[in-house]
Amino acid sequence: MAGPNTPSTAILTMTAQQVRDAEREAMRTVSEPVLMARAADAIAAECEALLLERHGRTQGCRVVVLAGSGNNGGDALLAGARLHYRGAATTAVLVGPTAHAMGRGECEAAGALIIDAQPDAPLNRAAARQAVEDADLVIDGIVGVGAKPGLREPADALVAAIPSRAIVVAVDIPSGLEVDSGVSTASHVRAHVTVTFTAPKPCLIEEPAAASAGRVVVVQVGVLRR
Ligand SMILES: NC(=O)C1=CN([C@@H]2O[C@H](COP(=O)(O)OP(=O)(O)OC[C@H]3O[C@@H](n4cnc5c(N)ncnc54)[C@H](O)[C@@H]3O)[C@@H](O)[C@H]2O)[C@H](O)CC1
Ligand SMILES: [K+]
């Protein structure tokens, strides 16, 4: 609940549309891959700090990236590739009908394991589920500000399989939440930390949704608040 010194959320937050407009403006001078690389650097640094705090190392820690089709999945895949280069064992689980090309390419180049959980392939689904159950850290890149609320299959079942001991880091928002409100009725990710870009979104500030975001880290990637 807001206290006397808490600024109004209208001042603090940016809606999905406001972020999209600001991002479009920024991309007149900075390319999308550069913005995404900055986002991925920040996500990977946060994940590494969490793994060091919990396990004393990154080396050998099992990182699972749940990646949807959009740029949110791209950010998460790029972060997973960076963690793999730093000694973590990254598994990228693709939960959308397509995968972000640059993100997938960087995971492949790094040597991370890639499981496409989308086609109706029971073996892939079982392998994806096992990877999630074994994870030390899960990066939620299922959807970001481009999303409609709720989780679809296979993401829904995979999120339900995340063990309570795993650290969960959400990219931009916990997937499944309604970006611009505090409503949290649809199925969604429950994160320990949310790494968000440019400004917090309303769902990261307004209760009850905010309870699913955990600690919120706001990262400036070069998109100006307007
Ligand atoms: N704001 C910034 O400065 C930057 C943000 N970045 C990241 O980009 C995403 C937004 O990416 P976008 O491609 O526009 O959308 P999403 O990835 O959120 O999702 C689109 C994708 O998801 C499908 N979809 C929609 N709803 C659902 C659902 N409920 N379940 C499953 N799939 C769904 C839809 O069909 C599309 O295919 C932002 O959040 C940041 O992470 C930039 O990387 C850097 C700058
Ligand atoms: K997300």
Tab-separated table of C-alpha atoms and ligand atoms in Angstrom:
chain	number	residue	atom	x	y	z
A	1	MET	CA	0.000	0.000	0.000
A	2	ALA	CA	1.316	3.465	-0.834
A	3	GLY	CA	2.650	5.422	2.129
A	4	PRO	CA	2.938	9.213	2.513
A	5	ASN	CA	6.338	9.267	0.793
A	6	THR	CA	5.396	6.959	-2.061
A	7	PRO	CA	5.165	8.865	-5.358
A	8	SER	CA	2.052	8.296	-7.424
A	9	THR	CA	2.304	5.238	-9.719
A	10	ALA	CA	1.111	7.450	-12.585
A	11	ILE	CA	4.441	9.289	-12.336
A	12	LEU	CA	6.598	6.217	-11.865
A	13	THR	CA	5.244	3.831	-14.437
A	14	MET	CA	4.960	3.583	-18.207
A	15	THR	CA	2.209	1.629	-19.915
A	16	ALA	CA	2.904	-0.865	-22.697
A	17	GLN	CA	1.861	1.712	-25.287
A	18	GLN	CA	4.037	4.448	-23.787
A	19	VAL	CA	7.045	2.120	-23.830
A	20	ARG	CA	6.354	1.104	-27.418
A	21	ASP	CA	6.138	4.769	-28.495
A	22	ALA	CA	9.355	5.653	-26.670
A	23	GLU	CA	11.081	2.586	-28.107
A	24	ARG	CA	10.035	3.533	-31.645
A	25	GLU	CA	11.475	6.998	-31.085
A	26	ALA	CA	14.748	5.554	-29.744
A	27	MET	CA	15.100	3.268	-32.748
A	28	ARG	CA	15.521	6.287	-34.995
A	29	THR	CA	19.084	6.444	-33.634
A	30	VAL	CA	19.789	3.082	-31.940
A	31	SER	CA	19.134	-0.250	-33.614
A	32	GLU	CA	16.891	-2.900	-32.068
A	33	PRO	CA	19.757	-5.424	-31.752
A	34	VAL	CA	21.749	-2.856	-29.743
A	35	LEU	CA	18.797	-2.249	-27.391
A	36	MET	CA	18.336	-5.991	-26.986
A	37	ALA	CA	22.038	-6.570	-26.338
A	38	ARG	CA	21.932	-3.974	-23.556
A	39	ALA	CA	18.838	-5.639	-22.107
A	40	ALA	CA	20.497	-9.068	-22.267
A	41	ASP	CA	23.679	-7.814	-20.605
A	42	ALA	CA	21.618	-6.526	-17.674
A	43	ILE	CA	19.554	-9.727	-17.360
A	44	ALA	CA	22.664	-11.929	-17.467
A	45	ALA	CA	24.430	-9.762	-14.867
A	46	GLU	CA	21.435	-10.008	-12.527
A	47	CYS	CA	21.212	-13.796	-13.006
A	48	GLU	CA	24.915	-14.203	-12.372
A	49	ALA	CA	24.666	-12.172	-9.149
A	50	LEU	CA	21.739	-14.319	-7.966
A	51	LEU	CA	23.572	-17.567	-8.760
A	52	LEU	CA	26.698	-16.338	-6.947
A	53	GLU	CA	24.601	-15.397	-3.926
A	54	ARG	CA	22.763	-18.760	-3.824
A	55	HIS	CA	25.406	-21.212	-5.118
A	56	GLY	CA	28.701	-19.288	-4.926
A	57	ARG	CA	29.289	-19.846	-8.650
A	58	THR	CA	27.853	-19.645	-12.121
A	59	GLN	CA	29.930	-22.588	-13.371
A	60	GLY	CA	27.784	-25.671	-13.846
A	61	CYS	CA	24.548	-24.031	-12.661
A	62	ARG	CA	21.533	-25.161	-14.688
A	63	VAL	CA	19.820	-22.242	-16.361
A	64	VAL	CA	16.582	-22.717	-18.305
A	65	VAL	CA	15.296	-20.016	-20.643
A	66	LEU	CA	11.580	-20.144	-21.419
A	67	ALA	CA	11.429	-18.219	-24.686
A	68	GLY	CA	8.342	-17.042	-26.551
A	69	SER	CA	8.281	-15.797	-30.141
A	70	GLY	CA	8.756	-12.069	-29.554
A	71	ASN	CA	11.542	-9.757	-28.475
A	72	ASN	CA	10.944	-10.682	-24.856
A	73	GLY	CA	12.015	-14.219	-25.789
A	74	GLY	CA	14.894	-12.690	-27.753
A	75	ASP	CA	16.157	-10.786	-24.699
A	76	ALA	CA	15.962	-13.974	-22.620
A	77	LEU	CA	17.749	-16.128	-25.228
A	78	LEU	CA	20.559	-13.575	-25.546
A	79	ALA	CA	20.939	-13.553	-21.758
A	80	GLY	CA	20.960	-17.375	-21.676
A	81	ALA	CA	23.744	-17.440	-24.281
A	82	ARG	CA	25.810	-15.006	-22.205
A	83	LEU	CA	25.383	-17.185	-19.092
A	84	HIS	CA	26.396	-20.293	-21.076
A	85	TYR	CA	29.595	-18.539	-22.155
A	86	ARG	CA	30.235	-17.841	-18.451
A	87	GLY	CA	30.069	-21.524	-17.550
A	88	ALA	CA	26.404	-22.106	-16.767
A	89	ALA	CA	24.643	-24.997	-18.507
A	90	THR	CA	21.897	-23.198	-20.418
A	91	THR	CA	18.890	-24.953	-21.908
A	92	ALA	CA	16.698	-22.797	-24.149
A	93	VAL	CA	13.115	-24.063	-24.237
A	94	LEU	CA	11.181	-22.566	-27.153
A	95	VAL	CA	7.512	-22.232	-26.222
A	96	GLY	CA	6.237	-20.144	-29.133
A	97	PRO	CA	5.435	-21.077	-32.738
A	98	THR	CA	8.695	-19.375	-33.798
A	99	ALA	CA	11.830	-18.208	-31.977
A	100	HIS	CA	13.658	-14.881	-32.108
A	101	ALA	CA	16.300	-15.498	-34.805
A	102	MET	CA	19.189	-13.582	-33.256
A	103	GLY	CA	18.494	-14.952	-29.774
A	104	ARG	CA	18.277	-18.517	-31.012
A	105	GLY	CA	21.402	-18.016	-33.140
A	106	GLU	CA	23.417	-16.777	-30.166
A	107	CYS	CA	22.296	-19.754	-28.060
A	108	GLU	CA	23.354	-22.095	-30.867
A	109	ALA	CA	26.713	-20.318	-31.243
A	110	ALA	CA	27.325	-20.539	-27.491
A	111	GLY	CA	26.579	-24.288	-27.515
A	112	ALA	CA	23.493	-24.109	-25.315
A	113	LEU	CA	20.953	-26.934	-25.563
A	114	ILE	CA	17.824	-25.936	-27.490
A	115	ILE	CA	14.523	-27.771	-27.045
A	116	ASP	CA	11.588	-26.849	-29.238
A	117	ALA	CA	8.617	-27.562	-26.980
A	118	GLN	CA	6.062	-26.232	-29.435
A	119	PRO	CA	5.533	-29.072	-31.962
A	120	ASP	CA	3.404	-31.944	-30.862
A	121	ALA	CA	6.423	-34.056	-29.917
A	122	PRO	CA	6.042	-35.876	-26.602
A	123	LEU	CA	9.788	-36.477	-26.297
A	124	ASN	CA	10.559	-32.769	-26.632
A	125	ARG	CA	7.836	-31.921	-24.147
A	126	ALA	CA	9.203	-34.462	-21.654
A	127	ALA	CA	12.771	-33.182	-22.114
A	128	ALA	CA	11.611	-29.589	-21.665
A	129	ARG	CA	9.738	-30.502	-18.497
A	130	GLN	CA	12.759	-32.374	-17.105
A	131	ALA	CA	15.014	-29.386	-17.823
A	132	VAL	CA	12.616	-27.090	-15.946
A	133	GLU	CA	12.366	-29.499	-13.003
A	134	ASP	CA	16.188	-29.637	-12.755
A	135	ALA	CA	16.758	-25.882	-13.139
A	136	ASP	CA	18.709	-23.792	-10.644
A	137	LEU	CA	17.494	-20.633	-12.355
A	138	VAL	CA	14.666	-20.019	-14.835
A	139	ILE	CA	14.601	-16.955	-17.093
A	140	ASP	CA	11.033	-16.075	-18.033
A	141	GLY	CA	11.065	-14.701	-21.574
A	142	ILE	CA	7.669	-16.058	-22.572
A	143	VAL	CA	6.035	-12.671	-23.208
A	144	GLY	CA	6.613	-9.033	-22.326
A	145	VAL	CA	4.786	-5.828	-23.139
A	146	GLY	CA	3.392	-7.295	-26.362
A	147	ALA	CA	1.336	-9.860	-24.488
A	148	LYS	CA	-2.258	-10.598	-23.789
A	149	PRO	CA	-2.807	-11.852	-20.193
A	150	GLY	CA	-2.526	-15.533	-19.363
A	151	LEU	CA	-0.207	-18.345	-20.361
A	152	ARG	CA	-0.813	-20.716	-23.263
A	153	GLU	CA	0.398	-24.274	-23.642
A	154	PRO	CA	3.135	-25.413	-23.513
A	155	ALA	CA	4.243	-22.434	-21.378
A	156	ASP	CA	1.464	-22.948	-18.831
A	157	ALA	CA	2.483	-26.523	-17.948
A	158	LEU	CA	6.197	-25.703	-17.965
A	159	VAL	CA	5.716	-22.743	-15.605
A	160	ALA	CA	3.701	-25.001	-13.287
A	161	ALA	CA	6.676	-27.427	-13.262
A	162	ILE	CA	9.197	-24.832	-11.981
A	163	PRO	CA	10.469	-26.213	-8.651
A	164	SER	CA	10.162	-24.005	-5.571
A	165	ARG	CA	13.952	-24.103	-5.063
A	166	ALA	CA	14.658	-22.533	-8.481
A	167	ILE	CA	15.394	-18.829	-8.787
A	168	VAL	CA	12.955	-17.216	-11.229
A	169	VAL	CA	13.984	-14.070	-13.117
A	170	ALA	CA	11.293	-12.433	-15.261
A	171	VAL	CA	12.234	-10.361	-18.292
A	172	ASP	CA	10.333	-7.054	-18.325
A	173	ILE	CA	7.191	-8.480	-16.645
A	174	PRO	CA	6.224	-11.855	-15.165
A	175	SER	CA	4.614	-13.488	-18.202
A	176	GLY	CA	0.856	-13.822	-18.052
A	177	LEU	CA	0.196	-10.649	-16.061
A	178	GLU	CA	-1.868	-7.869	-17.602
A	179	VAL	CA	0.829	-5.255	-18.292
A	180	ASP	CA	-1.126	-2.104	-17.486
A	181	SER	CA	-2.953	-3.038	-14.285
A	182	GLY	CA	-2.615	-4.754	-10.932
A	183	VAL	CA	-4.984	-7.556	-11.970
A	184	SER	CA	-3.466	-11.014	-11.487
A	185	THR	CA	-6.300	-13.440	-12.109
A	186	ALA	CA	-4.872	-15.116	-15.256
A	187	SER	CA	-2.199	-17.828	-14.995
A	188	HIS	CA	1.230	-16.190	-14.760
A	189	VAL	CA	4.832	-16.543	-13.663
A	190	ARG	CA	5.837	-15.816	-10.062
A	191	ALA	CA	9.285	-14.256	-10.084
A	192	HIS	CA	11.884	-13.556	-7.429
A	193	VAL	CA	13.327	-10.733	-9.513
A	194	THR	CA	11.955	-8.837	-12.523
A	195	VAL	CA	14.426	-7.032	-14.767
A	196	THR	CA	12.411	-4.374	-16.554
A	197	PHE	CA	13.386	-1.780	-19.128
A	198	THR	CA	13.050	2.014	-19.262
A	199	ALA	CA	10.401	2.262	-16.477
A	200	PRO	CA	8.344	-0.071	-14.285
A	201	LYS	CA	5.098	-1.170	-15.871
A	202	PRO	CA	1.890	-0.797	-13.794
A	203	CYS	CA	1.727	-4.558	-13.089
A	204	LEU	CA	5.098	-4.321	-11.314
A	205	ILE	CA	3.865	-1.632	-8.935
A	206	GLU	CA	0.140	-2.217	-8.417
A	207	GLU	CA	-1.053	-4.968	-6.089
A	208	PRO	CA	-1.948	-7.778	-6.215
A	209	ALA	CA	0.000	-8.308	-9.484
A	210	ALA	CA	3.159	-6.704	-8.072
A	211	ALA	CA	3.490	-9.527	-5.542
A	212	SER	CA	4.378	-11.825	-8.466
A	213	ALA	CA	7.191	-9.561	-9.691
A	214	GLY	CA	9.486	-9.912	-6.678
A	215	ARG	CA	12.309	-7.373	-6.553
A	216	VAL	CA	12.081	-5.033	-9.536
A	217	VAL	CA	15.282	-3.894	-11.247
A	218	VAL	CA	14.822	-1.034	-13.727
A	219	VAL	CA	17.425	-0.944	-16.483
A	220	GLN	CA	18.055	1.920	-18.891
A	221	VAL	CA	18.834	0.545	-22.336
A	222	GLY	CA	18.789	3.881	-24.165
A	223	VAL	CA	15.046	4.462	-24.502
A	224	LEU	CA	14.104	7.853	-23.105
A	225	ARG	CA	11.104	8.254	-20.798
A	226	ARG	CA	8.690	10.726	-22.248
B	1	LIG	N1	11.081	-1.326	-23.852
B	1	LIG	C1	12.329	-1.402	-24.246
B	1	LIG	O1	13.064	-0.484	-24.067
B	1	LIG	C2	12.810	-2.605	-24.922
B	1	LIG	C3	12.062	-3.784	-24.859
B	1	LIG	N2	12.473	-4.937	-25.397
B	1	LIG	C4	11.797	-6.192	-25.155
B	1	LIG	O2	10.787	-6.372	-26.113
B	1	LIG	C5	9.628	-6.886	-25.480
B	1	LIG	C6	8.409	-6.686	-26.318
B	1	LIG	O3	8.600	-7.456	-27.466
B	1	LIG	P1	7.427	-7.774	-28.524
B	1	LIG	O4	8.047	-8.589	-29.577
B	1	LIG	O5	6.816	-6.494	-28.926
B	1	LIG	O6	6.350	-8.546	-27.699
B	1	LIG	P2	6.416	-9.834	-26.722
B	1	LIG	O7	7.729	-10.495	-26.772
B	1	LIG	O8	5.944	-9.365	-25.383
B	1	LIG	O9	5.276	-10.815	-27.236
B	1	LIG	C7	4.855	-10.902	-28.572
B	1	LIG	C8	4.600	-12.347	-28.946
B	1	LIG	O10	3.920	-13.059	-27.943
B	1	LIG	C9	2.702	-13.644	-28.449
B	1	LIG	N3	1.714	-13.600	-27.347
B	1	LIG	C10	0.938	-12.580	-26.970
B	1	LIG	N4	0.248	-12.901	-25.855
B	1	LIG	C11	0.614	-14.167	-25.515
B	1	LIG	C12	0.270	-15.052	-24.464
B	1	LIG	N5	-0.606	-14.711	-23.504
B	1	LIG	N6	0.877	-16.279	-24.402
B	1	LIG	C13	1.768	-16.641	-25.349
B	1	LIG	N7	2.141	-15.847	-26.398
B	1	LIG	C14	1.558	-14.624	-26.478
B	1	LIG	C15	2.361	-12.809	-29.644
B	1	LIG	O11	1.613	-13.573	-30.534
B	1	LIG	C16	3.742	-12.438	-30.177
B	1	LIG	O12	4.264	-13.489	-30.979
B	1	LIG	C17	9.658	-6.193	-24.146
B	1	LIG	O13	8.819	-6.783	-23.206
B	1	LIG	C18	11.129	-6.298	-23.801
B	1	LIG	O14	11.430	-7.562	-23.231
B	1	LIG	C19	13.653	-4.917	-26.292
B	1	LIG	O15	14.281	-6.097	-26.335
B	1	LIG	C20	14.664	-3.861	-25.840
B	1	LIG	C21	14.075	-2.533	-25.664
B	2	K	K	8.495	-12.155	-19.357
